[in-house]
GROMACS .gro file of C-alpha atoms in nm:
model
  321
    1MET     CA    1   8.430   9.649   4.395
    2ASN     CA    2   8.232   9.950   4.279
    3PRO     CA    3   8.506  10.210   4.212
    4LEU     CA    4   8.283  10.484   4.354
    5ASP     CA    5   8.341  10.329   4.699
    6ARG     CA    6   8.701  10.453   4.701
    7TYR     CA    7   8.597  10.819   4.669
    8GLU     CA    8   8.352  10.838   4.957
    9SER     CA    9   8.614  11.005   5.178
   10LEU     CA   10   8.640  11.290   4.924
   11VAL     CA   11   8.272  11.392   4.917
   12ASP     CA   12   8.071  11.579   5.177
   13ASP     CA   13   7.746  11.380   5.141
   14VAL     CA   14   7.804  11.018   5.046
   15ASP     CA   15   7.435  10.928   5.018
   16ALA     CA   16   7.361  11.222   4.786
   17PHE     CA   17   7.672  11.143   4.580
   18ARG     CA   18   7.577  10.778   4.532
   19ALA     CA   19   7.212  10.862   4.460
   20ALA     CA   20   7.313  11.118   4.195
   21CYS     CA   21   7.547  10.868   4.030
   22ASP     CA   22   7.255  10.625   4.001
   23ARG     CA   23   7.023  10.872   3.827
   24PRO     CA   24   7.014  10.902   3.447
   25LEU     CA   25   7.190  11.208   3.309
   26PRO     CA   26   6.972  11.483   3.154
   27SER     CA   27   7.001  11.524   2.777
   28VAL     CA   28   7.165  11.858   2.692
   29VAL     CA   29   7.247  12.050   2.374
   30ARG     CA   30   7.467  12.354   2.316
   31ALA     CA   31   7.365  12.633   2.081
   32ASN     CA   32   7.623  12.678   1.805
   33GLY     CA   33   7.683  13.051   1.779
   34ILE     CA   34   7.849  13.013   1.439
   35ALA     CA   35   7.507  12.926   1.298
   36ALA     CA   36   7.242  13.058   1.537
   37SER     CA   37   7.208  13.253   1.861
   38PRO     CA   38   7.064  13.090   2.174
   39ALA     CA   39   6.751  13.303   2.129
   40ARG     CA   40   6.704  13.178   1.774
   41VAL     CA   41   6.752  12.818   1.889
   42SER     CA   42   6.483  12.872   2.154
   43GLU     CA   43   6.247  13.002   1.886
   44ALA     CA   44   6.322  12.703   1.665
   45PHE     CA   45   6.249  12.459   1.947
   46GLU     CA   46   5.920  12.632   2.015
   47GLU     CA   47   5.827  12.629   1.647
   48GLU     CA   48   5.904  12.257   1.628
   49GLY     CA   49   5.736  12.169   1.956
   50VAL     CA   50   6.063  12.049   2.111
   51ALA     CA   51   6.043  12.056   2.491
   52TYR     CA   52   6.343  12.236   2.639
   53GLU     CA   53   6.468  12.401   2.956
   54PRO     CA   54   6.743  12.665   2.944
   55VAL     CA   55   7.035  12.584   3.174
   56ASP     CA   56   7.048  12.871   3.419
   57TRP     CA   57   7.426  12.887   3.466
   58HIS     CA   58   7.528  12.915   3.101
   59ASP     CA   59   7.350  13.092   2.816
   60GLY     CA   60   7.321  12.861   2.517
   61LEU     CA   61   7.277  12.528   2.698
   62PHE     CA   62   6.938  12.360   2.689
   63ARG     CA   63   6.814  12.048   2.866
   64LEU     CA   64   6.579  11.836   2.657
   65PRO     CA   65   6.343  11.647   2.891
   66ASP     CA   66   6.233  11.413   2.611
   67GLY     CA   67   6.591  11.329   2.510
   68ASN     CA   68   6.690  11.267   2.147
   69PRO     CA   69   6.911  11.575   2.095
   70GLY     CA   70   6.972  11.485   1.729
   71GLY     CA   71   6.608  11.430   1.638
   72ASN     CA   72   6.514  11.782   1.525
   73TRP     CA   73   6.599  12.014   1.238
   74PRO     CA   74   6.803  12.269   1.441
   75TYR     CA   75   7.050  11.986   1.510
   76VAL     CA   76   7.055  11.868   1.149
   77HIS     CA   77   7.125  12.223   1.029
   78GLY     CA   78   7.412  12.270   1.275
   79TRP     CA   79   7.235  12.506   1.510
   80THR     CA   80   7.285  12.276   1.811
   81HIS     CA   81   7.522  12.006   1.927
   82GLY     CA   82   7.465  11.740   2.191
   83GLN     CA   83   7.708  11.813   2.473
   84GLU     CA   84   7.695  11.726   2.841
   85GLU     CA   85   7.676  12.028   3.071
   86VAL     CA   86   8.008  11.973   3.247
   87SER     CA   87   8.172  11.915   2.909
   88VAL     CA   88   8.156  12.287   2.835
   89LEU     CA   89   8.360  12.378   3.145
   90PRO     CA   90   8.709  12.326   2.997
   91GLY     CA   91   8.624  12.556   2.707
   92LEU     CA   92   8.502  12.823   2.949
   93ALA     CA   93   8.822  12.791   3.153
   94LEU     CA   94   9.035  12.806   2.838
   95ASP     CA   95   8.863  13.129   2.726
   96PRO     CA   96   8.997  13.128   2.368
   97GLN     CA   97   8.993  13.457   2.178
   98PRO     CA   98   8.933  13.533   1.809
   99GLY     CA   99   9.254  13.519   1.606
  100GLU     CA  100   9.449  13.299   1.850
  101ARG     CA  101   9.622  12.967   1.785
  102VAL     CA  102   9.468  12.696   2.001
  103TRP     CA  103   9.551  12.327   2.036
  104ASP     CA  104   9.287  12.070   2.131
  105ALA     CA  105   9.520  11.779   2.204
  106CYS     CA  106   9.257  11.503   2.238
  107ALA     CA  107   8.984  11.649   2.022
  108ALA     CA  108   8.757  11.372   1.891
  109PRO     CA  109   8.462  11.360   1.860
  110GLY     CA  110   8.477  11.739   1.850
  111SER     CA  111   8.238  11.880   2.111
  112LYS     CA  112   8.505  12.096   2.272
  113THR     CA  113   8.679  12.176   1.942
  114THR     CA  114   8.358  12.319   1.799
  115GLN     CA  115   8.285  12.504   2.123
  116ILE     CA  116   8.632  12.660   2.106
  117ALA     CA  117   8.579  12.760   1.741
  118ASP     CA  118   8.246  12.915   1.838
  119ALA     CA  119   8.409  13.118   2.118
  120MET     CA  120   8.670  13.238   1.867
  121ASN     CA  121   8.399  13.352   1.624
  122ASP     CA  122   8.551  13.097   1.382
  123GLU     CA  123   8.859  13.322   1.354
  124GLY     CA  124   9.221  13.221   1.414
  125THR     CA  125   9.325  12.857   1.415
  126VAL     CA  126   9.209  12.557   1.617
  127VAL     CA  127   9.437  12.257   1.572
  128ALA     CA  128   9.217  11.958   1.656
  129ASN     CA  129   9.430  11.652   1.714
  130ASP     CA  130   9.346  11.292   1.794
  131ASN     CA  131   9.550  10.976   1.779
  132SER     CA  132   9.257  10.764   1.654
  133LEU     CA  133   9.175  10.775   1.285
  134GLY     CA  134   8.836  10.621   1.355
  135ARG     CA  135   8.740  10.896   1.599
  136ILE     CA  136   8.872  11.166   1.367
  137SER     CA  137   8.593  11.086   1.122
  138ALA     CA  138   8.340  11.189   1.389
  139LEU     CA  139   8.544  11.502   1.463
  140ARG     CA  140   8.545  11.604   1.097
  141HIS     CA  141   8.173  11.533   1.060
  142ASN     CA  142   8.079  11.746   1.361
  143ALA     CA  143   8.304  12.035   1.255
  144GLU     CA  144   8.153  12.034   0.907
  145ARG     CA  145   7.793  12.006   1.033
  146LEU     CA  146   7.846  12.301   1.268
  147GLY     CA  147   8.007  12.517   1.000
  148VAL     CA  148   8.353  12.541   1.157
  149THR     CA  149   8.611  12.672   0.908
  150ASN     CA  150   8.907  12.763   1.132
  151ALA     CA  151   8.994  12.406   1.239
  152VAL     CA  152   9.295  12.204   1.125
  153VAL     CA  153   9.263  11.831   1.195
  154THR     CA  154   9.579  11.631   1.275
  155ASN     CA  155   9.642  11.267   1.364
  156GLN     CA  156   9.937  11.238   1.604
  157ASP     CA  157  10.024  11.096   1.943
  158ALA     CA  158   9.985  11.409   2.156
  159ARG     CA  159  10.270  11.300   2.386
  160ASN     CA  160  10.527  11.378   2.118
  161TYR     CA  161  10.324  11.618   1.906
  162SER     CA  162  10.521  11.800   1.634
  163LEU     CA  163  10.434  12.152   1.521
  164LYS     CA  164  10.659  12.122   1.216
  165PRO     CA  165  10.369  12.077   0.969
  166LEU     CA  166  10.207  12.397   1.099
  167ALA     CA  167  10.279  12.756   0.999
  168PHE     CA  168  10.371  12.863   1.354
  169ASP     CA  169  10.590  12.733   1.636
  170ALA     CA  170  10.377  12.775   1.950
  171PHE     CA  171  10.016  12.785   2.064
  172ASP     CA  172   9.851  13.063   2.260
  173ARG     CA  173   9.632  12.815   2.444
  174ALA     CA  174   9.600  12.439   2.471
  175LEU     CA  175   9.329  12.207   2.598
  176VAL     CA  176   9.409  11.860   2.726
  177ASP     CA  177   9.075  11.689   2.782
  178ALA     CA  178   9.257  11.367   2.852
  179PRO     CA  179   9.156  11.006   2.794
  180CYS     CA  180   9.069  10.868   3.138
  181SER     CA  181   8.888  10.598   3.333
  182CYS     CA  182   8.561  10.790   3.283
  183GLU     CA  183   8.399  10.720   3.621
  184GLY     CA  184   8.232  11.060   3.605
  185THR     CA  185   8.030  10.946   3.303
  186CYS     CA  186   7.859  10.665   3.496
  187ARG     CA  187   7.522  10.843   3.481
  188LYS     CA  188   7.508  10.806   3.103
  189ASN     CA  189   7.724  10.494   3.074
  190PRO     CA  190   7.696  10.270   3.383
  191ASP     CA  191   7.912  10.006   3.214
  192VAL     CA  192   8.224  10.212   3.290
  193LEU     CA  193   8.197  10.104   3.655
  194ASP     CA  194   8.192   9.736   3.561
  195GLN     CA  195   8.489   9.779   3.328
  196TRP     CA  196   8.697   9.984   3.574
  197THR     CA  197   9.033   9.851   3.695
  198LEU     CA  198   9.305  10.011   3.905
  199ASP     CA  199   9.562   9.890   3.653
  200HIS     CA  200   9.389  10.098   3.384
  201VAL     CA  201   9.391  10.402   3.613
  202HIS     CA  202   9.765  10.372   3.664
  203GLY     CA  203   9.830  10.304   3.296
  204VAL     CA  204   9.627  10.594   3.161
  205ALA     CA  205   9.781  10.831   3.419
  206GLY     CA  206  10.114  10.786   3.246
  207VAL     CA  207   9.960  10.884   2.914
  208GLN     CA  208   9.796  11.188   3.073
  209LYS     CA  209  10.127  11.308   3.217
  210GLY     CA  210  10.290  11.286   2.877
  211ILE     CA  211  10.014  11.475   2.698
  212LEU     CA  212   9.992  11.754   2.955
  213ALA     CA  213  10.370  11.795   2.958
  214ARG     CA  214  10.375  11.831   2.580
  215ALA     CA  215  10.090  12.084   2.593
  216VAL     CA  216  10.292  12.302   2.831
  217GLN     CA  217  10.600  12.271   2.611
  218ALA     CA  218  10.405  12.361   2.296
  219THR     CA  219  10.239  12.671   2.443
  220ARG     CA  220  10.409  13.010   2.441
  221PRO     CA  221  10.533  13.167   2.766
  222GLY     CA  222  10.239  13.343   2.927
  223GLY     CA  223   9.996  13.115   2.747
  224THR     CA  224   9.720  12.904   2.899
  225VAL     CA  225   9.681  12.527   2.927
  226VAL     CA  226   9.363  12.368   3.061
  227TYR     CA  227   9.365  12.009   3.187
  228SER     CA  228   9.041  11.818   3.235
  229THR     CA  229   8.910  11.466   3.285
  230CYS     CA  230   8.579  11.297   3.358
  231THR     CA  231   8.716  11.086   3.644
  232PHE     CA  232   8.726  11.121   4.022
  233ALA     CA  233   9.062  10.941   4.054
  234PRO     CA  234   9.335  11.159   4.210
  235GLU     CA  235   9.590  10.941   4.029
  236GLU     CA  236   9.457  11.086   3.701
  237ASN     CA  237   9.393  11.437   3.827
  238GLU     CA  238   9.601  11.593   4.106
  239ALA     CA  239   9.885  11.343   4.064
  240VAL     CA  240   9.915  11.433   3.695
  241LEU     CA  241   9.924  11.804   3.780
  242ASP     CA  242  10.183  11.743   4.052
  243HIS     CA  243  10.406  11.556   3.807
  244VAL     CA  244  10.389  11.828   3.542
  245LEU     CA  245  10.446  12.106   3.795
  246ALA     CA  246  10.765  11.931   3.902
  247ASN     CA  247  10.895  11.881   3.549
  248GLU     CA  248  10.770  12.170   3.334
  249ALA     CA  249  10.775  12.549   3.355
  250CYS     CA  250  10.417  12.619   3.457
  251GLU     CA  251  10.192  12.700   3.749
  252ILE     CA  252   9.830  12.633   3.837
  253VAL     CA  253   9.625  12.953   3.851
  254GLU     CA  254   9.298  13.045   4.016
  255PHE     CA  255   8.989  13.056   3.794
  256ASP     CA  256   8.613  13.062   3.829
  257LEU     CA  257   8.351  12.823   3.699
  258PRO     CA  258   7.975  12.889   3.706
  259LEU     CA  259   7.901  12.571   3.904
  260GLU     CA  260   7.945  12.459   4.262
  261THR     CA  261   8.287  12.294   4.285
  262ASP     CA  262   8.524  12.138   4.537
  263PRO     CA  263   8.900  12.210   4.546
  264GLY     CA  264   9.160  11.959   4.436
  265VAL     CA  265   9.296  11.726   4.704
  266THR     CA  266   9.654  11.734   4.831
  267GLU     CA  267   9.669  11.383   4.980
  268TRP     CA  268   9.556  11.045   4.854
  269GLU     CA  269   9.645  10.695   4.968
  270GLY     CA  270   9.980  10.792   5.116
  271GLU     CA  271  10.076  11.032   4.835
  272THR     CA  272  10.097  11.410   4.877
  273TYR     CA  273  10.069  11.668   4.601
  274ASP     CA  274  10.176  12.026   4.547
  275GLU     CA  275   9.956  12.259   4.752
  276SER     CA  276   9.857  12.454   4.441
  277VAL     CA  277   9.645  12.162   4.314
  278THR     CA  278   9.375  12.298   4.546
  279ARG     CA  279   9.320  12.561   4.273
  280ALA     CA  280   9.182  12.286   4.050
  281LYS     CA  281   8.809  12.218   4.049
  282ARG     CA  282   8.632  11.892   4.128
  283ILE     CA  283   8.272  11.866   4.007
  284TYR     CA  284   8.059  11.601   4.176
  285PRO     CA  285   7.724  11.483   4.032
  286HIS     CA  286   7.519  11.563   4.345
  287ARG     CA  287   7.629  11.925   4.355
  288ASN     CA  288   7.475  12.043   4.026
  289ASP     CA  289   7.290  11.736   3.886
  290THR     CA  290   7.562  11.683   3.624
  291GLY     CA  291   7.826  11.427   3.543
  292GLY     CA  292   8.151  11.415   3.737
  293PHE     CA  293   8.445  11.622   3.621
  294PHE     CA  294   8.786  11.768   3.702
  295CYS     CA  295   8.938  12.087   3.561
  296ALA     CA  296   9.257  12.285   3.617
  297LYS     CA  297   9.402  12.594   3.452
  298LEU     CA  298   9.776  12.643   3.411
  299ARG     CA  299   9.990  12.936   3.299
  300VAL     CA  300  10.307  12.860   3.108
  301ASP     CA  301  10.612  13.030   3.257
  302GLY     CA  302  10.852  12.903   2.992
  303GLY     CA  303  10.812  12.676   2.693
  304ASP     CA  304  10.971  12.430   2.454
  305PRO     CA  305  10.754  12.455   2.141
  306ASP     CA  306  11.011  12.297   1.912
  307GLY     CA  307  11.067  12.001   2.145
  308ASP     CA  308  11.445  12.053   2.170
  309GLY     CA  309  11.447  12.016   2.547
  310ARG     CA  310  11.536  12.382   2.615
  311ASP     CA  311  11.305  12.637   2.770
  312GLU     CA  312  11.238  12.944   2.562
  313PRO     CA  313  11.308  13.287   2.720
  314VAL     CA  314  11.011  13.434   2.902
  315ASP     CA  315  10.869  13.758   2.766
  316GLU     CA  316  10.770  13.937   3.087
  317THR     CA  317  10.529  14.166   2.903
  318GLU     CA  318  10.342  13.866   2.769
  319VAL     CA  319  10.329  13.702   3.111
  320ALA     CA  320  10.203  14.023   3.267
  321ALA     CA  321   9.931  14.044   3.004
   0.00000   0.00000   0.00000
């Protein structure tokens, strides 16, 4: 079975959805503001004869009709980074600020970590964690190539992440761009559809619940946690949010994204989810000619940064801010 068949009831135009999933994904790069402005990147592309098209919904994204995002000197010098359009959405939702302490729980190979560092003007601290030593090498390489200096790289299982080695006891913001079944990446990697199994969906959903729960615990009261995946499966999206809402001190909040989105779903195959999951965003390939994606923004109402199982007292002034 093609796993996309199971999601036809969730989309408004099945034919357009399936046709979009069959088309190759455009090649896209992000301008790295630590090294060069979007305007300077445009000039460099023109000087080098690199064909490009600015993405209209976000300054600093460029589609490269000829592909090969790493085959030019702006990339080599760290001015650009190959990053799928929808991949920038979690960073926009997270909205990190200079000087803050931010956790990227599943960071490798570093596209979102470096985007976060860029948004922070390379000030403050980004703790970029991954549980795979092999993938961490790519994370370190990309951070170094892009000139990021405010990142700390750690190698832990995010489900029981310890802040003890760090110089602080809570994060201001956390991003959980979770490992998933990756159906939304089928435009660039069609093999994911052949490798898909429902058993994997159910197995990885348990991992996602653990990571998101720990992110909420490790973030200060009033802080922000963003959860994202590149799958259409409600088991990995709304069901994960529903679980964490029931077990951690947090709430899903409204937020805007600069793309056409659909709300999260509250029912799926006999299961019902908390009504607030409708505040999450589903991104389908036929809506914006992108990959598929899911994104939700949570506010922490209490927290357990030290992992002792007790909520910390809520500072109402922080929450109000």
